[in-house]
């Protein structure tokens, strides 16, 4: 599991997993499995957006303006009243038209329905942004620094041995529609590592 993903899974803990599961009608184990797959996809999609200077600046500005990390310190309150519209907005920027395909891929991997995956992604998206906001503030990251951290996360995700997760990533990144996102991922990682 990648660094940002494992940090978030740890931060969420057993209680939050149960709470998310309850709100989407899934058991804790299925919810944890779904989040373990969904979080790397969300981080990778944000890395894709941040791979170009304008995208990195836009993400940095959005985090600076709206995501100070406080959601992580008030998880119980957030999960009791998740910001659904915020989550939908973040997913629209991160996944765009590929969101239904991502939901379908994650549903196939986890055994949950596409609708349940959609709900989990919507709840998770502001948490992902909060994690980035917390890191951005603690490390005083500029747009390039944020892109570099996301690039490192993407590089780790790319090394995954999970064929289902790699299949979902193909959906997100296969720009030339050749059935494999390897060339796109290699290009992205190369671009992001140059920023270090």
PDB file of C-alpha atoms in Angstrom:
ATOM      1  CA  UNK A   1       0.000   0.000   0.000  1.00  0.00           C
ATOM      2  CA  UNK A   2       1.292   3.451  -0.887  1.00  0.00           C
ATOM      3  CA  UNK A   3       2.366   6.012   1.721  1.00  0.00           C
ATOM      4  CA  UNK A   4      -0.529   8.470   1.467  1.00  0.00           C
ATOM      5  CA  UNK A   5      -3.049   5.644   1.155  1.00  0.00           C
ATOM      6  CA  UNK A   6      -1.708   3.764   4.172  1.00  0.00           C
ATOM      7  CA  UNK A   7      -1.571   6.983   6.220  1.00  0.00           C
ATOM      8  CA  UNK A   8      -5.214   7.643   5.438  1.00  0.00           C
ATOM      9  CA  UNK A   9      -6.353   4.066   6.097  1.00  0.00           C
ATOM     10  CA  UNK A  10      -4.590   4.291   9.480  1.00  0.00           C
ATOM     11  CA  UNK A  11      -6.131   7.712  10.200  1.00  0.00           C
ATOM     12  CA  UNK A  12      -9.595   6.416   9.347  1.00  0.00           C
ATOM     13  CA  UNK A  13      -9.255   3.419  11.662  1.00  0.00           C
ATOM     14  CA  UNK A  14     -11.846   0.824  12.480  1.00  0.00           C
ATOM     15  CA  UNK A  15     -14.576   3.176  13.706  1.00  0.00           C
ATOM     16  CA  UNK A  16     -14.559   5.362  10.595  1.00  0.00           C
ATOM     17  CA  UNK A  17     -14.552   2.289   8.335  1.00  0.00           C
ATOM     18  CA  UNK A  18     -17.638   0.988  10.121  1.00  0.00           C
ATOM     19  CA  UNK A  19     -19.312   4.396   9.901  1.00  0.00           C
ATOM     20  CA  UNK A  20     -18.638   4.704   6.153  1.00  0.00           C
ATOM     21  CA  UNK A  21     -19.793   1.115   5.634  1.00  0.00           C
ATOM     22  CA  UNK A  22     -23.003   1.781   7.524  1.00  0.00           C
ATOM     23  CA  UNK A  23     -23.772   4.883   5.471  1.00  0.00           C
ATOM     24  CA  UNK A  24     -23.378   2.997   2.159  1.00  0.00           C
ATOM     25  CA  UNK A  25     -24.863  -0.315   3.305  1.00  0.00           C
ATOM     26  CA  UNK A  26     -21.623  -2.337   3.256  1.00  0.00           C
ATOM     27  CA  UNK A  27     -19.772  -4.323   5.911  1.00  0.00           C
ATOM     28  CA  UNK A  28     -16.522  -3.023   7.372  1.00  0.00           C
ATOM     29  CA  UNK A  29     -14.318  -5.504   5.492  1.00  0.00           C
ATOM     30  CA  UNK A  30     -15.819  -4.631   2.075  1.00  0.00           C
ATOM     31  CA  UNK A  31     -15.583  -0.921   2.902  1.00  0.00           C
ATOM     32  CA  UNK A  32     -11.915  -1.230   3.836  1.00  0.00           C
ATOM     33  CA  UNK A  33     -11.233  -3.180   0.639  1.00  0.00           C
ATOM     34  CA  UNK A  34     -13.058  -0.522  -1.413  1.00  0.00           C
ATOM     35  CA  UNK A  35     -11.157   2.354   0.230  1.00  0.00           C
ATOM     36  CA  UNK A  36      -7.812   0.539  -0.140  1.00  0.00           C
ATOM     37  CA  UNK A  37      -8.480   0.482  -3.894  1.00  0.00           C
ATOM     38  CA  UNK A  38     -10.292   3.824  -4.235  1.00  0.00           C
ATOM     39  CA  UNK A  39      -7.698   5.967  -2.440  1.00  0.00           C
ATOM     40  CA  UNK A  40      -4.779   5.124  -4.788  1.00  0.00           C
ATOM     41  CA  UNK A  41      -7.073   5.757  -7.763  1.00  0.00           C
ATOM     42  CA  UNK A  42      -8.047   9.189  -6.373  1.00  0.00           C
ATOM     43  CA  UNK A  43      -4.436  10.113  -5.584  1.00  0.00           C
ATOM     44  CA  UNK A  44      -3.392   8.915  -9.064  1.00  0.00           C
ATOM     45  CA  UNK A  45      -6.139  10.937 -10.736  1.00  0.00           C
ATOM     46  CA  UNK A  46      -5.034  14.044  -8.803  1.00  0.00           C
ATOM     47  CA  UNK A  47      -1.421  13.283  -9.791  1.00  0.00           C
ATOM     48  CA  UNK A  48      -2.570  13.163 -13.410  1.00  0.00           C
ATOM     49  CA  UNK A  49      -4.210  16.594 -13.001  1.00  0.00           C
ATOM     50  CA  UNK A  50      -1.096  17.989 -11.285  1.00  0.00           C
ATOM     51  CA  UNK A  51       1.288  16.687 -13.965  1.00  0.00           C
ATOM     52  CA  UNK A  52       0.957  19.952 -15.909  1.00  0.00           C
ATOM     53  CA  UNK A  53       1.915  23.287 -14.300  1.00  0.00           C
ATOM     54  CA  UNK A  54      -1.584  24.772 -14.685  1.00  0.00           C
ATOM     55  CA  UNK A  55      -3.161  21.677 -13.121  1.00  0.00           C
ATOM     56  CA  UNK A  56      -0.665  21.678 -10.250  1.00  0.00           C
ATOM     57  CA  UNK A  57      -1.354  25.348  -9.574  1.00  0.00           C
ATOM     58  CA  UNK A  58      -5.117  24.831  -9.728  1.00  0.00           C
ATOM     59  CA  UNK A  59      -4.937  21.904  -7.284  1.00  0.00           C
ATOM     60  CA  UNK A  60      -2.577  23.812  -4.959  1.00  0.00           C
ATOM     61  CA  UNK A  61      -4.902  26.841  -5.009  1.00  0.00           C
ATOM     62  CA  UNK A  62      -7.994  24.702  -4.328  1.00  0.00           C
ATOM     63  CA  UNK A  63      -6.297  23.007  -1.384  1.00  0.00           C
ATOM     64  CA  UNK A  64      -5.028  26.319   0.004  1.00  0.00           C
ATOM     65  CA  UNK A  65      -8.482  27.880  -0.309  1.00  0.00           C
ATOM     66  CA  UNK A  66     -10.796  25.037   0.756  1.00  0.00           C
ATOM     67  CA  UNK A  67      -8.953  22.112   2.333  1.00  0.00           C
ATOM     68  CA  UNK A  68      -6.955  22.919   5.459  1.00  0.00           C
ATOM     69  CA  UNK A  69      -6.876  19.315   6.706  1.00  0.00           C
ATOM     70  CA  UNK A  70      -9.385  19.922   9.514  1.00  0.00           C
ATOM     71  CA  UNK A  71     -11.674  17.153   8.207  1.00  0.00           C
ATOM     72  CA  UNK A  72      -9.041  14.646   9.381  1.00  0.00           C
ATOM     73  CA  UNK A  73      -9.224  15.966  12.939  1.00  0.00           C
ATOM     74  CA  UNK A  74     -13.045  15.912  13.023  1.00  0.00           C
ATOM     75  CA  UNK A  75     -13.686  12.646  11.182  1.00  0.00           C
ATOM     76  CA  UNK A  76     -16.646  11.586  13.345  1.00  0.00           C
ATOM     77  CA  UNK A  77     -18.402  14.885  12.698  1.00  0.00           C
ATOM     78  CA  UNK A  78     -17.560  14.805   8.979  1.00  0.00           C
ATOM     79  CA  UNK A  79     -18.719  11.188   8.548  1.00  0.00           C
ATOM     80  CA  UNK A  80     -21.965  11.959  10.380  1.00  0.00           C
ATOM     81  CA  UNK A  81     -22.596  14.751   7.846  1.00  0.00           C
ATOM     82  CA  UNK A  82     -20.348  14.175   4.787  1.00  0.00           C
ATOM     83  CA  UNK A  83     -20.072  17.054   2.350  1.00  0.00           C
ATOM     84  CA  UNK A  84     -21.664  15.267  -0.586  1.00  0.00           C
ATOM     85  CA  UNK A  85     -21.638  18.263  -2.941  1.00  0.00           C
ATOM     86  CA  UNK A  86     -17.943  18.905  -2.177  1.00  0.00           C
ATOM     87  CA  UNK A  87     -17.184  15.254  -2.852  1.00  0.00           C
ATOM     88  CA  UNK A  88     -19.058  15.315  -6.159  1.00  0.00           C
ATOM     89  CA  UNK A  89     -17.214  18.475  -7.221  1.00  0.00           C
ATOM     90  CA  UNK A  90     -13.819  16.983  -6.390  1.00  0.00           C
ATOM     91  CA  UNK A  91     -14.646  13.770  -8.278  1.00  0.00           C
ATOM     92  CA  UNK A  92     -15.810  15.785 -11.261  1.00  0.00           C
ATOM     93  CA  UNK A  93     -12.421  17.539 -11.405  1.00  0.00           C
ATOM     94  CA  UNK A  94     -10.353  14.431 -10.606  1.00  0.00           C
ATOM     95  CA  UNK A  95     -12.125  11.762 -12.694  1.00  0.00           C
ATOM     96  CA  UNK A  96     -14.402  13.683 -15.048  1.00  0.00           C
ATOM     97  CA  UNK A  97     -16.199  11.515 -17.598  1.00  0.00           C
ATOM     98  CA  UNK A  98     -14.227   8.460 -16.469  1.00  0.00           C
ATOM     99  CA  UNK A  99     -15.985   8.286 -13.092  1.00  0.00           C
ATOM    100  CA  UNK A 100     -18.625   5.683 -14.146  1.00  0.00           C
ATOM    101  CA  UNK A 101     -15.905   3.408 -15.572  1.00  0.00           C
ATOM    102  CA  UNK A 102     -13.847   3.801 -12.378  1.00  0.00           C
ATOM    103  CA  UNK A 103     -16.904   2.950 -10.259  1.00  0.00           C
ATOM    104  CA  UNK A 104     -17.582  -0.118 -12.422  1.00  0.00           C
ATOM    105  CA  UNK A 105     -13.945  -1.263 -12.146  1.00  0.00           C
ATOM    106  CA  UNK A 106     -13.828  -0.793  -8.376  1.00  0.00           C
ATOM    107  CA  UNK A 107     -17.195  -2.513  -8.003  1.00  0.00           C
ATOM    108  CA  UNK A 108     -15.876  -5.540  -9.907  1.00  0.00           C
ATOM    109  CA  UNK A 109     -12.786  -5.594  -7.669  1.00  0.00           C
ATOM    110  CA  UNK A 110     -14.632  -5.285  -4.361  1.00  0.00           C
ATOM    111  CA  UNK A 111     -17.984  -6.952  -4.945  1.00  0.00           C
ATOM    112  CA  UNK A 112     -19.864  -3.795  -3.951  1.00  0.00           C
ATOM    113  CA  UNK A 113     -22.321  -2.153  -6.318  1.00  0.00           C
ATOM    114  CA  UNK A 114     -21.336   0.754  -8.544  1.00  0.00           C
ATOM    115  CA  UNK A 115     -23.704   2.941  -6.523  1.00  0.00           C
ATOM    116  CA  UNK A 116     -21.996   1.979  -3.241  1.00  0.00           C
ATOM    117  CA  UNK A 117     -18.579   2.677  -4.779  1.00  0.00           C
ATOM    118  CA  UNK A 118     -19.864   6.045  -5.994  1.00  0.00           C
ATOM    119  CA  UNK A 119     -20.977   6.891  -2.447  1.00  0.00           C
ATOM    120  CA  UNK A 120     -17.622   5.773  -1.002  1.00  0.00           C
ATOM    121  CA  UNK A 121     -15.717   7.878  -3.556  1.00  0.00           C
ATOM    122  CA  UNK A 122     -17.927  10.889  -2.760  1.00  0.00           C
ATOM    123  CA  UNK A 123     -17.259  10.523   0.973  1.00  0.00           C
ATOM    124  CA  UNK A 124     -13.541   9.803   0.455  1.00  0.00           C
ATOM    125  CA  UNK A 125     -12.757  12.672  -1.940  1.00  0.00           C
ATOM    126  CA  UNK A 126     -12.863  15.479   0.697  1.00  0.00           C
ATOM    127  CA  UNK A 127     -10.822  13.254   3.049  1.00  0.00           C
ATOM    128  CA  UNK A 128      -8.172  12.834   0.320  1.00  0.00           C
ATOM    129  CA  UNK A 129      -8.087  16.604  -0.207  1.00  0.00           C
ATOM    130  CA  UNK A 130      -7.841  17.133   3.558  1.00  0.00           C
ATOM    131  CA  UNK A 131      -4.851  14.766   3.693  1.00  0.00           C
ATOM    132  CA  UNK A 132      -3.158  16.731   0.912  1.00  0.00           C
ATOM    133  CA  UNK A 133      -4.064  19.994   2.645  1.00  0.00           C
ATOM    134  CA  UNK A 134      -2.521  18.804   5.892  1.00  0.00           C
ATOM    135  CA  UNK A 135       0.655  17.695   4.106  1.00  0.00           C
ATOM    136  CA  UNK A 136       0.826  20.910   2.083  1.00  0.00           C
ATOM    137  CA  UNK A 137       0.662  23.014   5.250  1.00  0.00           C
ATOM    138  CA  UNK A 138       3.025  20.899   7.364  1.00  0.00           C
ATOM    139  CA  UNK A 139       5.673  20.791   4.628  1.00  0.00           C
ATOM    140  CA  UNK A 140       4.956  24.269   3.233  1.00  0.00           C
ATOM    141  CA  UNK A 141       4.582  22.801  -0.266  1.00  0.00           C
ATOM    142  CA  UNK A 142       4.257  24.947  -3.346  1.00  0.00           C
ATOM    143  CA  UNK A 143       2.474  23.643  -6.471  1.00  0.00           C
ATOM    144  CA  UNK A 144       5.601  21.801  -7.697  1.00  0.00           C
ATOM    145  CA  UNK A 145       6.164  20.218  -4.280  1.00  0.00           C
ATOM    146  CA  UNK A 146       2.580  19.009  -4.163  1.00  0.00           C
ATOM    147  CA  UNK A 147       2.882  17.599  -7.701  1.00  0.00           C
ATOM    148  CA  UNK A 148       6.111  15.868  -6.716  1.00  0.00           C
ATOM    149  CA  UNK A 149       4.507  14.151  -3.693  1.00  0.00           C
ATOM    150  CA  UNK A 150       1.607  13.002  -5.861  1.00  0.00           C
ATOM    151  CA  UNK A 151       4.105  11.806  -8.478  1.00  0.00           C
ATOM    152  CA  UNK A 152       5.857   9.668  -5.871  1.00  0.00           C
ATOM    153  CA  UNK A 153       2.516   8.197  -4.823  1.00  0.00           C
ATOM    154  CA  UNK A 154       1.670   7.481  -8.454  1.00  0.00           C
ATOM    155  CA  UNK A 155       5.023   5.753  -8.938  1.00  0.00           C
ATOM    156  CA  UNK A 156       4.298   3.461  -5.970  1.00  0.00           C
ATOM    157  CA  UNK A 157       0.779   2.719  -7.206  1.00  0.00           C
ATOM    158  CA  UNK A 158       2.167   1.848 -10.649  1.00  0.00           C
ATOM    159  CA  UNK A 159       4.260  -0.901  -9.005  1.00  0.00           C
ATOM    160  CA  UNK A 160       1.109  -2.566  -7.652  1.00  0.00           C
ATOM    161  CA  UNK A 161       0.804  -6.285  -8.298  1.00  0.00           C
ATOM    162  CA  UNK A 162      -2.997  -6.042  -8.059  1.00  0.00           C
ATOM    163  CA  UNK A 163      -4.374  -6.671 -11.582  1.00  0.00           C
ATOM    164  CA  UNK A 164      -7.815  -5.268 -10.678  1.00  0.00           C
ATOM    165  CA  UNK A 165      -6.343  -1.993  -9.408  1.00  0.00           C
ATOM    166  CA  UNK A 166      -4.112  -1.719 -12.474  1.00  0.00           C
ATOM    167  CA  UNK A 167      -7.181  -2.332 -14.625  1.00  0.00           C
ATOM    168  CA  UNK A 168      -8.987   0.599 -12.978  1.00  0.00           C
ATOM    169  CA  UNK A 169      -5.891   2.776 -13.443  1.00  0.00           C
ATOM    170  CA  UNK A 170      -5.898   1.829 -17.138  1.00  0.00           C
ATOM    171  CA  UNK A 171      -9.408   3.288 -17.288  1.00  0.00           C
ATOM    172  CA  UNK A 172      -8.213   6.578 -15.810  1.00  0.00           C
ATOM    173  CA  UNK A 173      -4.946   6.972 -17.696  1.00  0.00           C
ATOM    174  CA  UNK A 174      -5.167   5.205 -21.066  1.00  0.00           C
ATOM    175  CA  UNK A 175      -5.266   8.426 -23.079  1.00  0.00           C
ATOM    176  CA  UNK A 176      -4.391   6.829 -26.408  1.00  0.00           C
ATOM    177  CA  UNK A 177      -6.949   4.020 -25.907  1.00  0.00           C
ATOM    178  CA  UNK A 178      -4.394   1.298 -26.658  1.00  0.00           C
ATOM    179  CA  UNK A 179      -5.626  -0.839 -23.752  1.00  0.00           C
ATOM    180  CA  UNK A 180      -2.648  -0.054 -21.541  1.00  0.00           C
ATOM    181  CA  UNK A 181      -1.870   2.978 -19.430  1.00  0.00           C
ATOM    182  CA  UNK A 182       1.776   1.991 -18.962  1.00  0.00           C
ATOM    183  CA  UNK A 183       3.082   4.531 -21.486  1.00  0.00           C
ATOM    184  CA  UNK A 184       0.963   7.341 -20.012  1.00  0.00           C
ATOM    185  CA  UNK A 185       1.943   6.459 -16.429  1.00  0.00           C
ATOM    186  CA  UNK A 186       5.636   6.307 -17.331  1.00  0.00           C
ATOM    187  CA  UNK A 187       5.374   9.733 -18.967  1.00  0.00           C
ATOM    188  CA  UNK A 188       3.573  11.219 -15.985  1.00  0.00           C
ATOM    189  CA  UNK A 189       6.032   9.821 -13.473  1.00  0.00           C
ATOM    190  CA  UNK A 190       8.929  11.081 -15.598  1.00  0.00           C
ATOM    191  CA  UNK A 191       7.416  14.575 -15.800  1.00  0.00           C
ATOM    192  CA  UNK A 192       6.789  14.701 -12.070  1.00  0.00           C
ATOM    193  CA  UNK A 193      10.201  13.431 -11.089  1.00  0.00           C
ATOM    194  CA  UNK A 194      11.765  16.221 -13.162  1.00  0.00           C
ATOM    195  CA  UNK A 195      10.037  18.728 -10.862  1.00  0.00           C
ATOM    196  CA  UNK A 196      11.867  17.420  -7.786  1.00  0.00           C
TER     197      UNK A 196
END
